[in-house]
Amino acid sequence: MSRLPSCLAIAAASLALTSSASGQATPQNDTFFTAGAGTVTTQKWLGSSDIRRGGQYFVTYSRPEPRFAFQNHPAQWVWHAYYLPTRGGAHFQAPFRTSHGYGLMASARYWNRAPQNLPTFIEAGWGVHLQDKWTDDVDLPLSSSPFIGMGVLVDIGGQEAIFATRLIHISNAGIGARNRGLNALVFSLEFKF
């Protein structure tokens, strides 16, 4: 049984609880970089069959983008560059297979603007993913990577940090023989600089 529903429930509950506390100003009009890391687990959704575990190491660049405004909500344009090492494929006495992925994604991020709340956000975006070897579910070295995410900005010892959860679908976008794809659930912590 997948642990995804419980993980999403915990993430949503923590965002709901933290968003009721008094917090700092929303960074929707700021331009900043972050560096972070997270854990990755893939889920058996939409035909995926290869359960993989690993990490994600990344940097982001965020800036205000008026063209992405939605119903009077300002937005940020966020660029994500990442490295994604994963292990999986061990079944029926087959050894684990390690793959190394690299990606570049762009997203529109929308912050909660209520001043009495901790700054939370939702985001959606798309990108490209380059992988060093084929896996059971990704059969081309270059793949598409649409994603959705949510997060919260917190202060950790005087340093602003973002806790985020993202679901990334890495697949060949229907241009290969198969199109199972990997559904990567990422829990991450990143620090602004």
Tab-separated table of N, CA and C in Angstrom, residues 12-155:
chain	number	residue	atom	x	y	z
A	12	ALA	N	-0.084	18.615	4.256
A	12	ALA	CA	-1.182	19.581	4.239
A	12	ALA	C	-1.517	20.054	5.654
A	13	ALA	N	-1.523	19.127	6.623
A	13	ALA	CA	-1.823	19.497	8.001
A	13	ALA	C	-0.750	20.425	8.566
A	14	SER	N	0.512	20.135	8.267
A	14	SER	CA	1.573	20.998	8.788
A	14	SER	C	1.504	22.390	8.175
A	15	LEU	N	1.163	22.473	6.888
A	15	LEU	CA	0.994	23.791	6.270
A	15	LEU	C	-0.178	24.533	6.890
A	16	ALA	N	-1.274	23.827	7.139
A	16	ALA	CA	-2.448	24.464	7.731
A	16	ALA	C	-2.146	24.953	9.145
A	17	LEU	N	-1.436	24.141	9.939
A	17	LEU	CA	-1.117	24.533	11.303
A	17	LEU	C	-0.135	25.695	11.340
A	18	THR	N	0.896	25.639	10.516
A	18	THR	CA	1.891	26.705	10.552
A	18	THR	C	1.369	27.989	9.955
A	19	SER	N	0.405	27.904	9.048
A	19	SER	CA	-0.075	29.128	8.412
A	19	SER	C	-0.955	29.959	9.336
A	20	SER	N	-1.321	29.431	10.513
A	20	SER	CA	-2.129	30.215	11.441
A	20	SER	C	-1.267	30.995	12.430
A	21	ALA	N	0.051	30.770	12.416
A	21	ALA	CA	0.939	31.478	13.331
A	21	ALA	C	1.375	32.808	12.735
A	22	SER	N	1.794	33.712	13.625
A	22	SER	CA	2.301	34.996	13.151
A	22	SER	C	3.646	34.787	12.470
A	23	GLY	N	3.862	35.463	11.360
A	23	GLY	CA	5.097	35.212	10.619
A	23	GLY	C	5.645	36.456	9.955
A	24	GLN	N	6.667	36.248	9.149
A	24	GLN	CA	7.327	37.331	8.449
A	24	GLN	C	6.563	37.712	7.190
A	25	ALA	N	7.029	38.756	6.537
A	25	ALA	CA	6.369	39.252	5.331
A	25	ALA	C	6.494	38.244	4.187
A	26	THR	N	5.483	38.229	3.351
A	26	THR	CA	5.485	37.345	2.191
A	26	THR	C	6.526	37.812	1.183
A	27	PRO	N	7.347	36.894	0.660
A	27	PRO	CA	8.421	37.288	-0.258
A	27	PRO	C	7.996	37.382	-1.721
A	28	GLN	N	6.721	37.622	-1.989
A	28	GLN	CA	6.225	37.616	-3.368
A	28	GLN	C	6.868	38.686	-4.238
A	29	ASN	N	7.364	39.762	-3.643
A	29	ASN	CA	7.994	40.830	-4.417
A	29	ASN	C	9.513	40.810	-4.323
A	30	ASP	N	10.074	39.757	-3.733
A	30	ASP	CA	11.518	39.633	-3.574
A	30	ASP	C	12.136	38.863	-4.737
A	31	THR	N	13.394	39.147	-4.996
A	31	THR	CA	14.210	38.348	-5.905
A	31	THR	C	15.267	37.678	-5.045
A	32	PHE	N	15.379	36.340	-5.128
A	32	PHE	CA	16.321	35.635	-4.261
A	32	PHE	C	16.704	34.281	-4.852
A	33	PHE	N	17.800	33.739	-4.328
A	33	PHE	CA	18.256	32.389	-4.635
A	33	PHE	C	18.016	31.514	-3.415
A	34	THR	N	17.873	30.207	-3.630
A	34	THR	CA	17.876	29.242	-2.535
A	34	THR	C	18.765	28.071	-2.940
A	35	ALA	N	19.237	27.345	-1.936
A	35	ALA	CA	19.943	26.079	-2.141
A	35	ALA	C	19.325	25.093	-1.170
A	36	GLY	N	19.093	23.865	-1.627
A	36	GLY	CA	18.435	22.914	-0.758
A	36	GLY	C	18.655	21.473	-1.140
A	37	ALA	N	18.046	20.613	-0.326
A	37	ALA	CA	18.123	19.171	-0.536
A	37	ALA	C	16.823	18.553	-0.047
A	38	GLY	N	16.527	17.371	-0.561
A	38	GLY	CA	15.311	16.695	-0.148
A	38	GLY	C	15.379	15.202	-0.378
A	39	THR	N	14.370	14.511	0.131
A	39	THR	CA	14.249	13.073	-0.089
A	39	THR	C	13.258	12.837	-1.217
A	40	VAL	N	13.483	11.770	-1.965
A	40	VAL	CA	12.639	11.436	-3.112
A	40	VAL	C	12.184	9.992	-2.986
A	41	THR	N	10.909	9.768	-3.211
A	41	THR	CA	10.378	8.421	-3.347
A	41	THR	C	9.398	8.444	-4.510
A	42	THR	N	9.435	7.422	-5.344
A	42	THR	CA	8.502	7.389	-6.467
A	42	THR	C	7.268	6.590	-6.080
A	43	GLN	N	6.157	6.896	-6.728
A	43	GLN	CA	4.864	6.303	-6.412
A	43	GLN	C	4.331	5.513	-7.599
A	44	LYS	N	3.566	4.466	-7.313
A	44	LYS	CA	2.955	3.649	-8.372
A	44	LYS	C	1.638	4.277	-8.806
A	45	TRP	N	1.749	5.333	-9.581
A	45	TRP	CA	0.591	6.036	-10.133
A	45	TRP	C	0.724	6.085	-11.633
A	46	LEU	N	-0.366	6.188	-12.333
A	46	LEU	CA	-0.385	6.411	-13.779
A	46	LEU	C	0.492	5.419	-14.530
A	47	GLY	N	0.503	4.166	-14.093
A	47	GLY	CA	1.246	3.131	-14.796
A	47	GLY	C	2.666	2.925	-14.337
A	48	SER	N	3.176	3.747	-13.424
A	48	SER	CA	4.546	3.568	-12.940
A	48	SER	C	4.677	2.251	-12.191
A	49	SER	N	5.820	1.587	-12.353
A	49	SER	CA	6.023	0.311	-11.672
A	49	SER	C	7.360	0.230	-10.957
A	50	ASP	N	8.265	1.160	-11.195
A	50	ASP	CA	9.624	1.120	-10.656
A	50	ASP	C	9.704	2.014	-9.428
A	51	ILE	N	9.686	1.416	-8.237
A	51	ILE	CA	9.792	2.190	-7.003
A	51	ILE	C	11.259	2.540	-6.785
A	52	ARG	N	11.538	3.825	-6.705
A	52	ARG	CA	12.909	4.311	-6.550
A	52	ARG	C	12.981	5.233	-5.336
A	53	ARG	N	14.123	5.240	-4.680
A	53	ARG	CA	14.369	6.110	-3.531
A	53	ARG	C	15.646	6.889	-3.802
A	54	GLY	N	15.731	8.080	-3.251
A	54	GLY	CA	16.948	8.851	-3.447
A	54	GLY	C	16.858	10.225	-2.842
A	55	GLY	N	17.604	11.141	-3.424
A	55	GLY	CA	17.658	12.507	-2.942
A	55	GLY	C	17.558	13.483	-4.092
A	56	GLN	N	17.353	14.724	-3.743
A	56	GLN	CA	17.365	15.791	-4.734
A	56	GLN	C	18.166	16.949	-4.144
A	57	TYR	N	19.101	17.465	-4.922
A	57	TYR	CA	19.945	18.583	-4.527
A	57	TYR	C	19.739	19.669	-5.569
A	58	PHE	N	19.466	20.898	-5.129
A	58	PHE	CA	19.022	21.893	-6.097
A	58	PHE	C	19.358	23.314	-5.679
A	59	VAL	N	19.295	24.204	-6.652
A	59	VAL	CA	19.326	25.648	-6.433
A	59	VAL	C	18.128	26.223	-7.179
A	60	THR	N	17.596	27.324	-6.652
A	60	THR	CA	16.486	27.997	-7.326
A	60	THR	C	16.794	29.484	-7.439
A	61	TYR	N	16.165	30.100	-8.409
A	61	TYR	CA	16.205	31.548	-8.579
A	61	TYR	C	14.760	32.010	-8.713
A	62	SER	N	14.328	32.925	-7.843
A	62	SER	CA	12.944	33.413	-7.829
A	62	SER	C	12.925	34.916	-8.049
A	63	ARG	N	11.956	35.361	-8.851
A	63	ARG	CA	11.785	36.798	-9.067
A	63	ARG	C	10.312	37.081	-9.347
A	64	PRO	N	9.834	38.291	-9.045
A	64	PRO	CA	8.444	38.640	-9.354
A	64	PRO	C	8.206	38.581	-10.861
A	65	GLU	N	7.021	38.130	-11.232
A	65	GLU	CA	6.665	38.060	-12.653
A	65	GLU	C	5.226	38.522	-12.830
A	66	PRO	N	5.003	39.795	-13.199
A	66	PRO	CA	3.646	40.333	-13.343
A	66	PRO	C	2.805	39.590	-14.382
A	67	ARG	N	3.430	39.018	-15.402
A	67	ARG	CA	2.657	38.316	-16.444
A	67	ARG	C	1.984	37.051	-15.924
A	68	PHE	N	2.437	36.512	-14.799
A	68	PHE	CA	1.848	35.300	-14.241
A	68	PHE	C	0.763	35.597	-13.209
A	69	ALA	N	0.456	36.871	-12.965
A	69	ALA	CA	-0.566	37.224	-11.975
A	69	ALA	C	-1.873	36.516	-12.306
A	70	PHE	N	-2.562	36.058	-11.248
A	70	PHE	CA	-3.798	35.303	-11.428
A	70	PHE	C	-4.844	35.840	-10.467
A	71	GLN	N	-5.936	36.372	-10.991
A	71	GLN	CA	-7.035	36.907	-10.187
A	71	GLN	C	-6.515	37.820	-9.071
A	72	ASN	N	-5.734	38.806	-9.452
A	72	ASN	CA	-5.186	39.798	-8.535
A	72	ASN	C	-4.156	39.226	-7.549
A	73	HIS	N	-3.648	38.032	-7.810
A	73	HIS	CA	-2.589	37.449	-6.987
A	73	HIS	C	-1.271	37.577	-7.738
A	74	PRO	N	-0.308	38.319	-7.185
A	74	PRO	CA	0.989	38.414	-7.854
A	74	PRO	C	1.698	37.060	-7.822
A	75	ALA	N	2.628	36.886	-8.734
A	75	ALA	CA	3.326	35.604	-8.842
A	75	ALA	C	4.823	35.813	-8.929
A	76	GLN	N	5.537	34.737	-8.685
A	76	GLN	CA	6.968	34.693	-8.915
A	76	GLN	C	7.244	33.690	-10.025
A	77	TRP	N	8.296	33.955	-10.783
A	77	TRP	CA	8.811	33.005	-11.753
A	77	TRP	C	10.005	32.360	-11.066
A	78	VAL	N	9.971	31.038	-10.919
A	78	VAL	CA	11.012	30.319	-10.192
A	78	VAL	C	11.687	29.324	-11.131
A	79	TRP	N	13.009	29.383	-11.189
A	79	TRP	CA	13.806	28.432	-11.960
A	79	TRP	C	14.462	27.461	-10.986
A	80	HIS	N	14.328	26.159	-11.254
A	80	HIS	CA	14.913	25.105	-10.421
A	80	HIS	C	15.948	24.354	-11.257
A	81	ALA	N	17.169	24.227	-10.769
A	81	ALA	CA	18.179	23.366	-11.391
A	81	ALA	C	18.516	22.295	-10.356
A	82	TYR	N	18.456	21.014	-10.738
A	82	TYR	CA	18.612	19.962	-9.738
A	82	TYR	C	19.448	18.781	-10.229
A	83	TYR	N	19.917	18.022	-9.235
A	83	TYR	CA	20.581	16.733	-9.430
A	83	TYR	C	19.754	15.721	-8.657
A	84	LEU	N	19.406	14.593	-9.273
A	84	LEU	CA	18.474	13.626	-8.692
A	84	LEU	C	19.044	12.210	-8.793
A	85	PRO	N	19.840	11.763	-7.802
A	85	PRO	CA	20.295	10.375	-7.803
A	85	PRO	C	19.239	9.479	-7.151
A	86	THR	N	18.906	8.364	-7.778
A	86	THR	CA	17.932	7.422	-7.209
A	86	THR	C	18.436	5.995	-7.369
A	87	ARG	N	17.888	5.105	-6.512
A	87	ARG	CA	18.161	3.664	-6.612
A	87	ARG	C	16.831	2.941	-6.648
A	88	GLY	N	16.768	1.900	-7.444
A	88	GLY	CA	15.548	1.108	-7.520
A	88	GLY	C	15.742	-0.068	-8.434
A	89	GLY	N	14.647	-0.769	-8.692
A	89	GLY	CA	14.676	-1.871	-9.636
A	89	GLY	C	15.075	-3.202	-9.056
A	90	ALA	N	15.305	-3.294	-7.741
A	90	ALA	CA	15.699	-4.582	-7.164
A	90	ALA	C	14.457	-5.450	-6.982
A	91	HIS	N	14.336	-6.481	-7.801
A	91	HIS	CA	13.244	-7.428	-7.668
A	91	HIS	C	13.644	-8.741	-8.322
A	92	PHE	N	13.134	-9.834	-7.813
A	92	PHE	CA	13.429	-11.170	-8.343
A	92	PHE	C	14.936	-11.385	-8.484
A	93	GLN	N	15.672	-11.062	-7.433
A	93	GLN	CA	17.117	-11.243	-7.336
A	93	GLN	C	17.912	-10.340	-8.281
A	94	ALA	N	17.273	-9.361	-8.887
A	94	ALA	CA	18.004	-8.383	-9.697
A	94	ALA	C	18.612	-7.347	-8.753
A	95	PRO	N	19.814	-6.874	-9.022
A	95	PRO	CA	20.436	-5.893	-8.123
A	95	PRO	C	19.794	-4.511	-8.261
A	96	PHE	N	20.017	-3.691	-7.237
A	96	PHE	CA	19.582	-2.297	-7.321
A	96	PHE	C	20.297	-1.618	-8.479
A	97	ARG	N	19.596	-0.717	-9.140
A	97	ARG	CA	20.190	0.071	-10.213
A	97	ARG	C	20.144	1.541	-9.802
A	98	THR	N	21.283	2.174	-9.861
A	98	THR	CA	21.374	3.598	-9.539
A	98	THR	C	21.319	4.407	-10.821
A	99	SER	N	20.539	5.469	-10.807
A	99	SER	CA	20.516	6.385	-11.951
A	99	SER	C	20.775	7.796	-11.439
A	100	HIS	N	21.312	8.613	-12.322
A	100	HIS	CA	21.619	10.002	-11.993
A	100	HIS	C	20.857	10.887	-12.967
A	101	GLY	N	20.014	11.749	-12.422
A	101	GLY	CA	19.226	12.648	-13.254
A	101	GLY	C	19.597	14.098	-12.992
A	102	TYR	N	19.435	14.911	-14.028
A	102	TYR	CA	19.699	16.343	-13.952
A	102	TYR	C	18.514	17.043	-14.592
A	103	GLY	N	18.089	18.143	-14.016
A	103	GLY	CA	16.926	18.800	-14.584
A	103	GLY	C	16.933	20.305	-14.425
A	104	LEU	N	16.116	20.921	-15.249
A	104	LEU	CA	15.857	22.352	-15.187
A	104	LEU	C	14.351	22.530	-15.322
A	105	MET	N	13.735	23.199	-14.335
A	105	MET	CA	12.288	23.394	-14.334
A	105	MET	C	11.987	24.868	-14.086
A	106	ALA	N	10.865	25.322	-14.617
A	106	ALA	CA	10.373	26.679	-14.377
A	106	ALA	C	8.960	26.574	-13.823
A	107	SER	N	8.629	27.448	-12.873
A	107	SER	CA	7.290	27.394	-12.288
A	107	SER	C	6.762	28.789	-12.006
A	108	ALA	N	5.448	28.852	-11.852
A	108	ALA	CA	4.769	30.036	-11.340
A	108	ALA	C	4.429	29.733	-9.888
A	109	ARG	N	4.839	30.626	-8.982
A	109	ARG	CA	4.616	30.425	-7.547
A	109	ARG	C	3.715	31.538	-7.033
A	110	TYR	N	2.700	31.151	-6.250
A	110	TYR	CA	1.724	32.094	-5.694
A	110	TYR	C	1.755	32.003	-4.173
A	111	TRP	N	2.067	33.118	-3.522
A	111	TRP	CA	2.177	33.175	-2.067
A	111	TRP	C	0.861	33.608	-1.434
A	112	ASN	N	0.585	33.089	-0.230
A	112	ASN	CA	-0.511	33.551	0.613
A	112	ASN	C	-0.096	34.928	1.119
A	113	ARG	N	-0.915	35.938	0.875
A	113	ARG	CA	-0.526	37.307	1.214
A	113	ARG	C	-1.065	37.795	2.549
A	114	ALA	N	-1.772	36.976	3.310
A	114	ALA	CA	-2.329	37.433	4.584
A	114	ALA	C	-1.192	37.726	5.569
A	115	PRO	N	-1.085	38.959	6.090
A	115	PRO	CA	0.058	39.331	6.931
A	115	PRO	C	0.098	38.610	8.277
A	116	GLN	N	-1.027	38.112	8.770
A	116	GLN	CA	-1.035	37.449	10.067
A	116	GLN	C	-0.598	35.986	9.977
A	117	ASN	N	-0.388	35.471	8.781
A	117	ASN	CA	-0.035	34.066	8.597
A	117	ASN	C	1.422	33.896	8.196
A	118	LEU	N	1.951	32.705	8.444
A	118	LEU	CA	3.247	32.364	7.867
A	118	LEU	C	3.089	32.335	6.353
A	119	PRO	N	4.087	32.764	5.618
A	119	PRO	CA	3.982	32.750	4.156
A	119	PRO	C	3.971	31.318	3.612
A	120	THR	N	2.888	30.953	2.976
A	120	THR	CA	2.782	29.652	2.316
A	120	THR	C	2.604	29.894	0.826
A	121	PHE	N	2.891	28.876	0.024
A	121	PHE	CA	2.739	29.037	-1.418
A	121	PHE	C	2.267	27.748	-2.068
A	122	ILE	N	1.726	27.919	-3.268
A	122	ILE	CA	1.479	26.805	-4.177
A	122	ILE	C	2.203	27.157	-5.474
A	123	GLU	N	2.580	26.133	-6.227
A	123	GLU	CA	3.278	26.376	-7.482
A	123	GLU	C	2.981	25.256	-8.470
A	124	ALA	N	3.149	25.571	-9.732
A	124	ALA	CA	3.014	24.585	-10.806
A	124	ALA	C	4.001	24.967	-11.894
A	125	GLY	N	4.567	23.945	-12.533
A	125	GLY	CA	5.546	24.240	-13.567
A	125	GLY	C	5.852	23.051	-14.453
A	126	TRP	N	6.865	23.239	-15.275
A	126	TRP	CA	7.258	22.237	-16.270
A	126	TRP	C	8.761	22.326	-16.458
A	127	GLY	N	9.357	21.231	-16.904
A	127	GLY	CA	10.787	21.268	-17.156
A	127	GLY	C	11.260	20.107	-17.999
A	128	VAL	N	12.575	19.979	-18.074
A	128	VAL	CA	13.209	18.865	-18.779
A	128	VAL	C	14.109	18.130	-17.799
A	129	HIS	N	14.243	16.815	-18.028
A	129	HIS	CA	15.011	15.938	-17.151
A	129	HIS	C	15.915	15.079	-18.021
A	130	LEU	N	17.194	15.050	-17.709
A	130	LEU	CA	18.171	14.240	-18.428
A	130	LEU	C	18.670	13.162	-17.478
A	131	GLN	N	18.613	11.902	-17.912
A	131	GLN	CA	18.979	10.775	-17.062
A	131	GLN	C	20.096	9.978	-17.713
A	132	ASP	N	21.033	9.467	-16.894
A	132	ASP	CA	22.198	8.784	-17.447
A	132	ASP	C	21.905	7.370	-17.940
A	133	LYS	N	20.829	6.752	-17.483
A	133	LYS	CA	20.487	5.410	-17.966
A	133	LYS	C	18.988	5.194	-17.920
A	134	TRP	N	18.526	4.280	-18.720
A	134	TRP	CA	17.107	3.951	-18.741
A	134	TRP	C	16.735	3.212	-17.468
A	135	THR	N	15.492	3.389	-17.041
A	135	THR	CA	14.937	2.621	-15.932
A	135	THR	C	13.691	1.921	-16.449
A	136	ASP	N	13.029	1.170	-15.583
A	136	ASP	CA	11.822	0.455	-16.006
A	136	ASP	C	10.756	1.397	-16.548
A	137	ASP	N	10.678	2.601	-16.011
A	137	ASP	CA	9.594	3.515	-16.376
A	137	ASP	C	10.020	4.730	-17.197
A	138	VAL	N	11.300	4.974	-17.340
A	138	VAL	CA	11.783	6.098	-18.146
A	138	VAL	C	12.704	5.518	-19.213
A	139	ASP	N	12.220	5.492	-20.458
A	139	ASP	CA	12.945	4.780	-21.511
A	139	ASP	C	13.663	5.685	-22.507
A	140	LEU	N	13.743	6.969	-22.222
A	140	LEU	CA	14.524	7.890	-23.050
A	140	LEU	C	15.431	8.710	-22.136
A	141	PRO	N	16.603	9.100	-22.591
A	141	PRO	CA	17.476	9.893	-21.718
A	141	PRO	C	16.936	11.295	-21.428
A	142	LEU	N	16.175	11.881	-22.343
A	142	LEU	CA	15.613	13.215	-22.154
A	142	LEU	C	14.108	13.095	-21.942
A	143	SER	N	13.628	13.632	-20.838
A	143	SER	CA	12.216	13.493	-20.478
A	143	SER	C	11.608	14.839	-20.127
A	144	SER	N	10.288	14.855	-20.098
A	144	SER	CA	9.491	15.996	-19.674
A	144	SER	C	9.250	15.874	-18.169
A	145	SER	N	9.105	17.003	-17.466
A	145	SER	CA	8.903	16.921	-16.017
A	145	SER	C	7.928	17.982	-15.493
A	146	PRO	N	6.627	17.815	-15.751
A	146	PRO	CA	5.652	18.716	-15.126
A	146	PRO	C	5.588	18.455	-13.621
A	147	PHE	N	5.248	19.496	-12.845
A	147	PHE	CA	5.185	19.300	-11.399
A	147	PHE	C	4.235	20.296	-10.748
A	148	ILE	N	3.810	19.947	-9.535
A	148	ILE	CA	3.044	20.828	-8.658
A	148	ILE	C	3.720	20.796	-7.292
A	149	GLY	N	3.513	21.847	-6.505
A	149	GLY	CA	4.133	21.871	-5.193
A	149	GLY	C	3.465	22.851	-4.257
A	150	MET	N	3.855	22.752	-2.990
A	150	MET	CA	3.395	23.683	-1.967
A	150	MET	C	4.487	23.778	-0.914
A	151	GLY	N	4.515	24.895	-0.193
A	151	GLY	CA	5.549	25.058	0.811
A	151	GLY	C	5.248	26.184	1.776
A	152	VAL	N	6.156	26.356	2.722
A	152	VAL	CA	6.018	27.387	3.743
A	152	VAL	C	7.394	27.992	4.008
A	153	LEU	N	7.434	29.310	4.197
A	153	LEU	CA	8.663	30.027	4.529
A	153	LEU	C	8.724	30.176	6.042
A	154	VAL	N	9.838	29.757	6.649
A	154	VAL	CA	10.009	29.838	8.100
A	154	VAL	C	11.357	30.481	8.409
A	155	ASP	N	11.514	30.891	9.655
A	155	ASP	CA	12.777	31.452	10.121
A	155	ASP	C	13.442	30.406	11.011
